[in-house]
Amino acid sequence: MVNKEKTMKFKTIAAATLAVATMLGMGACGSSTGAKDDKTITFWHNATAGDGKQYWEDMAKAFEKKTGVKVQIQAIQNEDFEGKLTTAMQDPASGPDVYMTLGGAKTKDMVDAGQVMDISDKISDTVKKQMSSALESMSYDGKVYGVPVTVQPGGIWYSKDLFKQAGIDAAPTTFSELKTDVQKLRSAGIDPIALGGKDAWPVGHWYYWLSMRECSPKAYAKGVNDKDFSDSCWTKAGDDLKDLLDANAFNEGFLTTTAQQGASSSAGLLANHKAAMELMGTWEPGVLKDLTPDKKPMADLGFFAFPTVDGGKGEEGALMGAVTGFAVNPEAPDAAVDFVNFMAEKSNQEKYATAFSTIPASAEAYDAVTDENLKSIIEAMKKSDGMQLWMDTALGGNIGNALNSGVVNLLSGQGTSADIVKAMKDAAAKG
C-alpha cells in the first residue's frame, strides 16, 4: 500500500459488500447504545486482548480528548460477533453506534434492513483520498456504508529452504509451473502443499482462487452477485484442483489435518519444514510464529501471489482476501461518524498497522509496515488488478458452506467438480 504508487482497485461485489461482526469491551452495561447525546457513543470490536485491545482503548481516549465525546467500548469474542450484533441490531436503537464490518452477503441484508448508515456524504477527505481503493469494499449500490481499517489479501506462503532443496530457483507464476514444482518437491521427498482439510475452509480456498483465475470478471461477478454458476469456468476450477490431487500435491492425511492447531496442523507442517507451502491469508506469519520450534518467526518464509491459470479468463493479478472496516448505526449521533473518520487519520492508521501487525487501509500509512512478508504482499497489491472478498464471505454462509463441503467431497473422492457447482446452485435456490 504505498502513497504515490499504483494501488489496487477493490472490486465491489454487488450482492455482498460489507458483512458484519462486532467489537471490544469495557463500559457499556444495560442498553448497548447508551445515551444518544452526542457526548457518548458505544463501540463494538473484536480485539479482546493484547496490543489490539490496547490500541482501541488508547484511540478512544485520544478521541475523547480531542472532541469531548466519551467512547464506551464493548469487547466481544470473535466467535460470538455475528450472533450478538444480529440480536442487538434487530432494533437499531438498542445496537452499538459503531461496529466492525467484514464484508460479504451479510451486509446486503443489514443495509436492506436499514441497520447501516449511508455515510457517503459524511466521510472525510482523508478517507476519500487515502482509502479510495479499499473504500469500494465498504460500498453497496454506489453508496458508502463504512470506513476500512485494514486489507488482508491472501496468497501462497512457502519455505525458501525447501524450495531450494528441491531445486526450485523462483516461485511459480503460472499454475503449470506450480504443478511442475509440486513434482520437484515430491521427488525430493518433501510434501509440496500443506492442507488443513479437516477444517474445510482451507480446502475451499484453493477452489476460490482457481475460480477467480478461470472465470472472466463478468462470469465471476455473475456467480458471486447473482448466484449464476452456469459458466463452465466453475466446473473447470474444480478440475484444476483435481489435477493437484492426482499429482499427490498435498500432505499425507490432509483430510484429517487441522489448519492451525499444533505442530501437526497444516500451518505446523510448514512452520516445522514438513511441507513446502500453504495457501493462506495475511495472518499466516503470526500463526507460524507460534508453531515454530523456537516460537520465533519462520526465518525462511516467503510469499507469492496465486499463479495465473493457462487459458484462464480471470484478471491475472487479481487478489482475494478480507477487508475489515467499521460501520455506523443509522440512529447514532454525529459523533459516531466523527469517530470512524478519526480512525482513518494517518497516525491512527500507522498505529493500527503496528498494533495488529497488518496492512492498513490508508495508502499514506503503508510505510508503517516493517514486516518483510507484509511488504511482499503490498508489492503484490501494487501489481494487482483488484481484490475480491473471500468467496464464501461474498456468497454468504449457506452457499459458502455448501461450496466448502463440495470441495472437500471432491478431494475425498466422494464428489465431482460438477457436484460442487450443483451444491452452490441448490444452496442458492433455498435462499
Coordinates of C-alpha atoms in Angstrom, one line a residue:
M1 CA 0.0 0.0 0.0
V2 CA 2.2 2.9 -0.7
N3 CA 1.4 6.6 -1.4
K4 CA 2.1 7.6 -4.9
E5 CA 2.4 4.1 -6.3
K6 CA -0.3 2.2 -8.1
T7 CA -2.7 0.7 -5.6
M8 CA -5.1 -2.0 -6.3
K9 CA -8.8 -1.4 -7.1
F10 CA -11.0 -3.3 -4.8
K11 CA -13.9 -4.8 -6.7
T12 CA -17.3 -4.2 -5.2
I13 CA -19.1 -7.5 -5.0
A14 CA -22.5 -6.1 -5.7
A15 CA -24.6 -8.5 -3.8
A16 CA -22.1 -8.6 -1.0
T17 CA -20.2 -5.6 0.2
L18 CA -19.7 -5.5 3.9
A19 CA -20.9 -8.1 6.3
V20 CA -20.8 -7.6 10.0
A21 CA -19.1 -9.0 13.0
T22 CA -18.6 -6.9 16.3
M23 CA -16.3 -5.5 18.8
L24 CA -14.4 -4.8 22.0
G25 CA -15.3 -4.3 25.6
M26 CA -15.3 -2.1 28.7
G27 CA -18.1 0.0 30.0
A28 CA -21.5 -0.4 28.3
C29 CA -23.9 -2.0 30.7
G30 CA -27.6 -2.5 30.1
S31 CA -28.5 -0.9 26.7
S32 CA -25.6 -1.2 24.3
T33 CA -26.1 2.1 22.8
G34 CA -26.5 4.2 25.9
A35 CA -27.5 7.9 25.7
K36 CA -27.7 9.3 22.2
D37 CA -26.5 12.7 23.4
D38 CA -23.5 13.4 21.1
K39 CA -21.3 13.2 24.1
T40 CA -21.2 9.4 24.4
I41 CA -21.0 6.7 21.7
T42 CA -20.8 2.9 22.0
F43 CA -18.2 1.0 20.0
W44 CA -18.0 -2.8 19.4
H45 CA -15.0 -4.6 18.0
N46 CA -13.2 -8.0 18.4
A47 CA -9.8 -7.2 19.8
T48 CA -10.2 -8.8 23.2
A49 CA -6.5 -8.9 24.3
G50 CA -3.0 -7.7 23.6
D51 CA -1.8 -4.8 21.6
G52 CA -5.0 -4.7 19.6
K53 CA -7.2 -4.2 22.6
Q54 CA -4.8 -1.5 23.9
Y55 CA -4.8 0.3 20.6
W56 CA -8.6 0.8 20.7
E57 CA -8.5 1.9 24.3
D58 CA -5.8 4.4 23.5
M59 CA -7.6 5.7 20.4
A60 CA -10.9 6.1 22.3
K61 CA -9.1 8.2 24.9
A62 CA -7.4 10.3 22.2
F63 CA -10.8 10.9 20.5
E64 CA -12.4 11.9 23.8
K65 CA -9.5 14.3 24.5
K66 CA -9.9 15.8 21.0
T67 CA -13.7 16.0 20.9
G68 CA -15.0 15.7 24.5
V69 CA -17.0 12.6 23.4
K70 CA -16.7 9.5 25.5
V71 CA -16.4 6.2 23.8
Q72 CA -17.8 3.2 25.6
I73 CA -16.0 0.1 24.3
Q74 CA -17.5 -3.4 24.4
A75 CA -15.3 -6.4 23.7
I76 CA -16.9 -9.4 22.2
Q77 CA -15.2 -12.7 21.3
N78 CA -14.8 -13.2 17.6
E79 CA -16.9 -16.3 17.5
D80 CA -19.8 -14.5 19.2
F81 CA -19.7 -11.4 17.0
E82 CA -22.3 -12.1 14.4
G83 CA -24.9 -13.5 16.8
K84 CA -24.7 -10.7 19.3
L85 CA -24.7 -8.0 16.6
T86 CA -27.6 -9.5 14.8
T87 CA -29.6 -9.6 18.0
A88 CA -28.7 -6.1 19.0
M89 CA -29.5 -4.6 15.6
Q90 CA -32.9 -6.1 15.3
D91 CA -33.8 -2.7 16.8
P92 CA -31.1 -0.2 15.9
A93 CA -32.0 1.9 18.9
S94 CA -30.5 -0.9 21.1
G95 CA -27.5 -1.6 18.9
P96 CA -24.0 -0.1 19.1
D97 CA -23.2 3.2 17.5
V98 CA -20.1 1.9 15.7
Y99 CA -19.4 -1.7 14.9
M100 CA -17.0 -3.8 12.9
T101 CA -17.8 -5.0 9.4
L102 CA -16.0 -7.7 7.4
G103 CA -17.8 -7.6 4.1
G104 CA -19.9 -10.2 2.4
A105 CA -23.5 -11.1 1.8
K106 CA -24.5 -10.4 5.4
T107 CA -24.2 -6.6 4.9
K108 CA -26.6 -6.6 2.0
D109 CA -29.2 -7.9 4.4
M110 CA -28.2 -5.3 7.0
V111 CA -28.3 -2.4 4.5
D112 CA -31.6 -3.6 3.2
A113 CA -32.9 -3.8 6.7
G114 CA -31.9 -0.2 7.5
Q115 CA -29.3 -1.2 10.0
V116 CA -26.3 0.6 8.4
M117 CA -25.9 4.3 7.9
D118 CA -25.2 5.7 4.5
I119 CA -22.1 7.8 5.1
S120 CA -21.4 8.7 1.5
D121 CA -21.6 12.4 2.2
K122 CA -20.1 12.2 5.7
I123 CA -16.7 10.6 5.2
S124 CA -13.7 12.9 5.5
D125 CA -11.4 14.0 2.6
T126 CA -8.7 11.7 4.2
V127 CA -11.0 8.7 3.8
K128 CA -11.9 9.6 0.2
K129 CA -8.3 10.3 -0.9
Q130 CA -6.2 7.9 1.1
M131 CA -8.6 4.9 1.2
S132 CA -10.2 5.3 -2.2
S133 CA -9.2 1.8 -3.3
A134 CA -10.3 -0.1 -0.1
L135 CA -13.4 2.1 0.2
E136 CA -15.0 0.3 -2.6
S137 CA -15.3 -2.8 -0.4
M138 CA -17.3 -0.7 2.0
S139 CA -19.7 0.4 -0.7
Y140 CA -23.0 -1.0 -1.9
D141 CA -25.0 0.2 -4.9
G142 CA -22.6 3.2 -5.1
K143 CA -23.1 4.3 -1.5
V144 CA -20.6 4.1 1.3
Y145 CA -21.5 2.1 4.4
G146 CA -18.3 2.0 6.4
V147 CA -14.7 3.1 6.8
P148 CA -12.0 0.4 6.2
V149 CA -9.0 0.0 8.6
T150 CA -7.1 -2.9 7.0
V151 CA -6.9 -5.0 3.9
Q152 CA -5.7 -8.7 4.1
P153 CA -5.2 -10.4 0.8
G154 CA -4.1 -14.0 0.7
G155 CA -1.6 -16.0 -1.3
I156 CA 0.8 -18.8 -1.0
W157 CA 3.4 -18.9 1.8
Y158 CA 6.4 -21.1 1.3
S159 CA 9.7 -22.3 2.7
K160 CA 12.5 -20.9 0.8
D161 CA 14.9 -23.5 2.1
L162 CA 12.6 -26.4 1.0
F163 CA 12.2 -24.9 -2.4
K164 CA 16.0 -24.6 -2.7
Q165 CA 16.4 -28.2 -1.5
A166 CA 14.1 -29.3 -4.3
G167 CA 16.0 -27.3 -6.9
I168 CA 13.3 -24.6 -7.4
D169 CA 15.0 -21.3 -8.1
A170 CA 12.0 -19.0 -8.3
A171 CA 8.4 -19.0 -7.1
P172 CA 5.9 -20.2 -9.7
T173 CA 3.9 -17.6 -11.6
T174 CA 1.6 -20.0 -13.5
F175 CA -0.4 -23.0 -12.5
S176 CA 1.6 -25.2 -14.8
E177 CA 4.8 -24.1 -13.1
L178 CA 3.2 -24.8 -9.7
K179 CA 2.4 -28.3 -10.8
T180 CA 6.0 -28.8 -12.0
D181 CA 7.3 -27.6 -8.7
V182 CA 4.9 -30.0 -6.9
Q183 CA 6.7 -32.8 -8.8
K184 CA 10.1 -31.5 -7.9
L185 CA 9.2 -31.3 -4.2
R186 CA 7.7 -34.7 -4.2
S187 CA 10.8 -36.1 -5.9
A188 CA 12.9 -34.6 -3.2
G189 CA 10.9 -36.4 -0.6
I190 CA 9.0 -33.2 0.5
D191 CA 5.3 -32.8 0.9
P192 CA 4.5 -30.0 -1.5
I193 CA 1.4 -28.4 -0.1
A194 CA 0.1 -28.4 3.5
L195 CA -3.7 -28.6 3.6
G196 CA -5.9 -28.5 6.6
G197 CA -8.8 -30.5 5.1
K198 CA -10.5 -31.2 8.4
D199 CA -11.5 -27.6 8.7
A200 CA -13.0 -27.4 5.2
W201 CA -12.4 -23.7 4.5
P202 CA -8.6 -24.1 3.7
V203 CA -9.7 -26.6 1.1
G204 CA -12.2 -24.2 -0.2
H205 CA -9.5 -21.5 -0.6
W206 CA -8.0 -23.5 -3.5
Y207 CA -11.3 -23.6 -5.3
Y208 CA -11.9 -19.9 -4.7
W209 CA -8.6 -18.8 -6.2
L210 CA -8.9 -21.2 -9.2
S211 CA -12.4 -20.0 -9.9
M212 CA -11.2 -16.4 -9.9
R213 CA -8.4 -17.3 -12.3
E214 CA -10.6 -19.5 -14.6
C215 CA -13.7 -17.2 -14.7
S216 CA -13.8 -14.0 -16.6
P217 CA -14.6 -10.9 -14.4
K218 CA -18.2 -11.0 -15.8
A219 CA -18.7 -14.7 -15.1
Y220 CA -17.2 -14.4 -11.7
A221 CA -19.4 -11.4 -10.8
K222 CA -22.5 -13.2 -12.0
G223 CA -21.6 -16.1 -9.7
V224 CA -21.0 -14.1 -6.5
N225 CA -23.6 -11.4 -7.2
D226 CA -26.4 -13.2 -9.0
K227 CA -25.6 -16.7 -7.8
D228 CA -25.4 -17.7 -11.5
F229 CA -22.9 -20.6 -11.8
S230 CA -23.8 -21.6 -15.4
D231 CA -20.4 -20.7 -16.9
S232 CA -18.2 -23.7 -17.5
C233 CA -15.3 -22.0 -15.6
W234 CA -16.9 -23.0 -12.3
T235 CA -16.5 -26.7 -13.2
K236 CA -13.1 -26.1 -14.7
A237 CA -11.8 -24.7 -11.4
G238 CA -12.8 -28.0 -9.8
D239 CA -11.0 -29.9 -12.5
D240 CA -7.8 -27.9 -11.8
L241 CA -8.0 -28.7 -8.2
K242 CA -8.5 -32.4 -9.0
D243 CA -5.2 -32.2 -11.1
L244 CA -3.4 -31.2 -7.9
L245 CA -4.9 -34.1 -6.0
D246 CA -3.9 -36.5 -8.8
A247 CA -0.4 -35.1 -8.7
N248 CA -0.2 -36.1 -5.0
A249 CA 0.3 -32.4 -4.1
F250 CA -1.0 -32.5 -0.5
N251 CA 0.4 -33.8 2.7
E252 CA -0.4 -37.3 3.8
G253 CA -3.7 -37.4 5.7
F254 CA -4.7 -33.9 4.7
L255 CA -8.4 -34.7 5.1
T256 CA -7.9 -35.2 8.8
T257 CA -5.4 -32.4 9.2
T258 CA -6.5 -29.3 11.1
A259 CA -5.5 -25.8 9.9
Q260 CA -3.8 -24.2 12.8
Q261 CA -3.9 -26.4 15.9
G262 CA -0.4 -27.6 16.9
A263 CA 2.7 -28.9 15.1
S264 CA 0.7 -31.5 13.1
S265 CA -1.7 -28.9 11.7
S266 CA -1.2 -27.7 8.1
A267 CA 0.4 -24.5 9.4
G268 CA 2.5 -26.5 11.8
L269 CA 3.8 -28.6 8.9
L270 CA 5.0 -25.5 7.1
A271 CA 6.4 -24.0 10.3
N272 CA 8.4 -27.1 11.0
H273 CA 9.6 -27.7 7.4
K274 CA 7.4 -30.8 7.0
A275 CA 5.7 -29.3 3.9
A276 CA 6.8 -26.7 1.5
M277 CA 3.8 -24.3 1.1
E278 CA 0.3 -23.3 2.2
L279 CA -2.4 -21.2 0.7
M280 CA -3.5 -18.7 3.5
G281 CA -4.2 -15.1 4.4
T282 CA -2.1 -12.4 5.9
W283 CA -2.5 -14.0 9.3
E284 CA -0.1 -16.8 8.3
P285 CA 3.2 -15.4 9.6
G286 CA 1.7 -14.8 13.1
V287 CA 0.3 -18.3 13.2
L288 CA 3.5 -19.9 12.0
K289 CA 5.5 -18.0 14.7
D290 CA 3.6 -19.7 17.4
L291 CA 4.3 -23.1 15.8
T292 CA 8.0 -23.0 15.1
P293 CA 10.3 -24.9 17.5
D294 CA 11.7 -21.7 19.0
K295 CA 8.5 -19.7 18.8
K296 CA 10.1 -17.2 16.6
P297 CA 9.2 -16.0 13.1
M298 CA 9.9 -18.6 10.4
A299 CA 13.2 -17.4 9.1
D300 CA 12.9 -18.7 5.5
L301 CA 9.3 -17.8 5.0
G302 CA 8.4 -16.4 1.6
F303 CA 5.2 -15.3 -0.2
F304 CA 4.0 -15.3 -3.8
A305 CA 0.7 -14.4 -5.3
F306 CA -1.6 -17.2 -6.5
P307 CA -0.4 -18.2 -10.0
T308 CA -2.3 -17.4 -13.2
V309 CA -4.0 -20.3 -14.9
D310 CA -3.1 -21.2 -18.5
G311 CA -6.1 -20.3 -20.7
G312 CA -8.0 -18.8 -17.8
K313 CA -10.1 -15.8 -18.4
G314 CA -9.7 -14.1 -15.0
E315 CA -7.8 -10.9 -14.3
E316 CA -4.2 -12.2 -13.9
G317 CA -3.2 -10.1 -11.0
A318 CA -6.4 -10.1 -9.0
L319 CA -6.2 -10.9 -5.3
M320 CA -8.6 -12.3 -2.8
G321 CA -8.9 -11.7 0.9
A322 CA -10.6 -9.7 3.6
V323 CA -11.3 -6.0 4.3
T324 CA -12.1 -5.0 7.8
G325 CA -13.9 -1.8 8.5
F326 CA -16.3 0.0 10.8
A327 CA -20.0 0.9 10.1
V328 CA -22.3 3.3 11.8
N329 CA -25.7 2.7 13.3
P330 CA -28.3 4.8 11.4
E331 CA -29.6 6.1 14.7
A332 CA -26.2 7.0 16.0
P333 CA -25.2 10.6 16.8
D334 CA -22.9 12.6 14.5
A335 CA -20.1 11.9 16.9
A336 CA -20.1 8.3 15.7
V337 CA -19.3 9.4 12.1
D338 CA -16.6 11.6 13.5
F339 CA -15.1 8.6 15.3
V340 CA -14.8 6.4 12.1
N341 CA -13.3 9.4 10.3
F342 CA -10.8 9.7 13.2
M343 CA -9.8 6.0 12.7
A344 CA -8.7 6.9 9.2
E345 CA -6.2 9.6 10.1
K346 CA -2.7 8.8 9.1
S347 CA -1.3 8.5 12.7
N348 CA -4.1 6.2 13.8
Q349 CA -3.7 4.0 10.7
E350 CA 0.0 3.7 11.3
K351 CA -0.6 2.7 14.9
Y352 CA -3.2 0.3 13.8
A353 CA -0.8 -1.4 11.4
T354 CA 1.8 -1.8 14.2
A355 CA -0.7 -3.0 16.9
F356 CA -2.3 -5.6 14.7
S357 CA 0.8 -6.5 12.6
T358 CA -1.2 -5.9 9.4
I359 CA -1.6 -3.8 6.3
P360 CA -3.5 -0.5 6.8
A361 CA -6.3 0.6 4.5
S362 CA -4.7 4.0 4.1
A363 CA -2.2 4.3 1.3
E364 CA -0.2 7.0 3.2
A365 CA 0.3 4.7 6.2
Y366 CA 1.9 1.9 4.2
D367 CA 5.4 2.9 5.4
A368 CA 4.4 1.9 8.9
V369 CA 4.6 -1.7 7.7
T370 CA 8.0 -3.2 8.6
D371 CA 7.4 -6.9 8.3
E372 CA 9.1 -8.2 5.2
N373 CA 6.3 -10.7 4.4
L374 CA 3.7 -8.0 4.6
K375 CA 5.8 -5.8 2.4
S376 CA 5.8 -8.6 -0.1
I377 CA 2.0 -8.6 -0.1
I378 CA 2.0 -4.8 -0.6
E379 CA 4.1 -5.3 -3.6
A380 CA 1.7 -7.9 -4.9
M381 CA -1.1 -5.4 -4.3
K382 CA 0.6 -2.7 -6.4
K383 CA 0.7 -5.1 -9.3
S384 CA -2.8 -6.4 -8.7
D385 CA -5.8 -5.8 -10.9
G386 CA -8.1 -5.7 -7.8
M387 CA -9.2 -7.8 -4.9
Q388 CA -12.3 -9.9 -4.3
L389 CA -13.6 -10.8 -0.9
W390 CA -13.1 -14.4 0.2
M391 CA -15.7 -16.3 -1.9
D392 CA -17.5 -17.9 1.0
T393 CA -17.8 -14.5 2.6
A394 CA -19.1 -12.9 -0.6
L395 CA -21.6 -15.7 -1.1
G396 CA -22.9 -15.8 2.4
G397 CA -23.0 -18.7 4.9
N398 CA -25.4 -21.1 3.2
I399 CA -23.8 -21.1 -0.2
G400 CA -20.3 -20.7 1.2
N401 CA -20.7 -23.8 3.5
A402 CA -22.2 -25.8 0.6
L403 CA -19.2 -24.8 -1.6
N404 CA -16.6 -25.8 1.1
S405 CA -18.3 -29.1 1.7
G406 CA -18.5 -29.8 -2.1
V407 CA -14.7 -29.2 -2.4
V408 CA -14.0 -31.5 0.5
N409 CA -16.1 -34.2 -1.2
L410 CA -14.2 -33.7 -4.4
L411 CA -10.8 -34.2 -2.7
S412 CA -12.1 -37.2 -0.7
G413 CA -13.3 -39.0 -3.8
Q414 CA -17.0 -38.6 -2.9
G415 CA -17.9 -35.9 -5.4
T416 CA -17.0 -34.3 -8.7
S417 CA -16.4 -30.8 -10.0
A418 CA -20.0 -30.7 -11.3
D419 CA -21.2 -31.6 -7.8
I420 CA -19.5 -28.5 -6.4
V421 CA -21.5 -26.3 -8.8
K422 CA -24.7 -28.2 -8.1
A423 CA -24.2 -27.7 -4.4
M424 CA -23.9 -24.0 -4.8
K425 CA -26.9 -23.8 -7.1
D426 CA -29.0 -25.9 -4.7
A427 CA -28.0 -23.7 -1.7
A428 CA -28.7 -20.5 -3.7
A429 CA -32.2 -21.9 -4.6
K430 CA -33.0 -22.2 -1.0
G431 CA -32.3 -18.6 -0.4

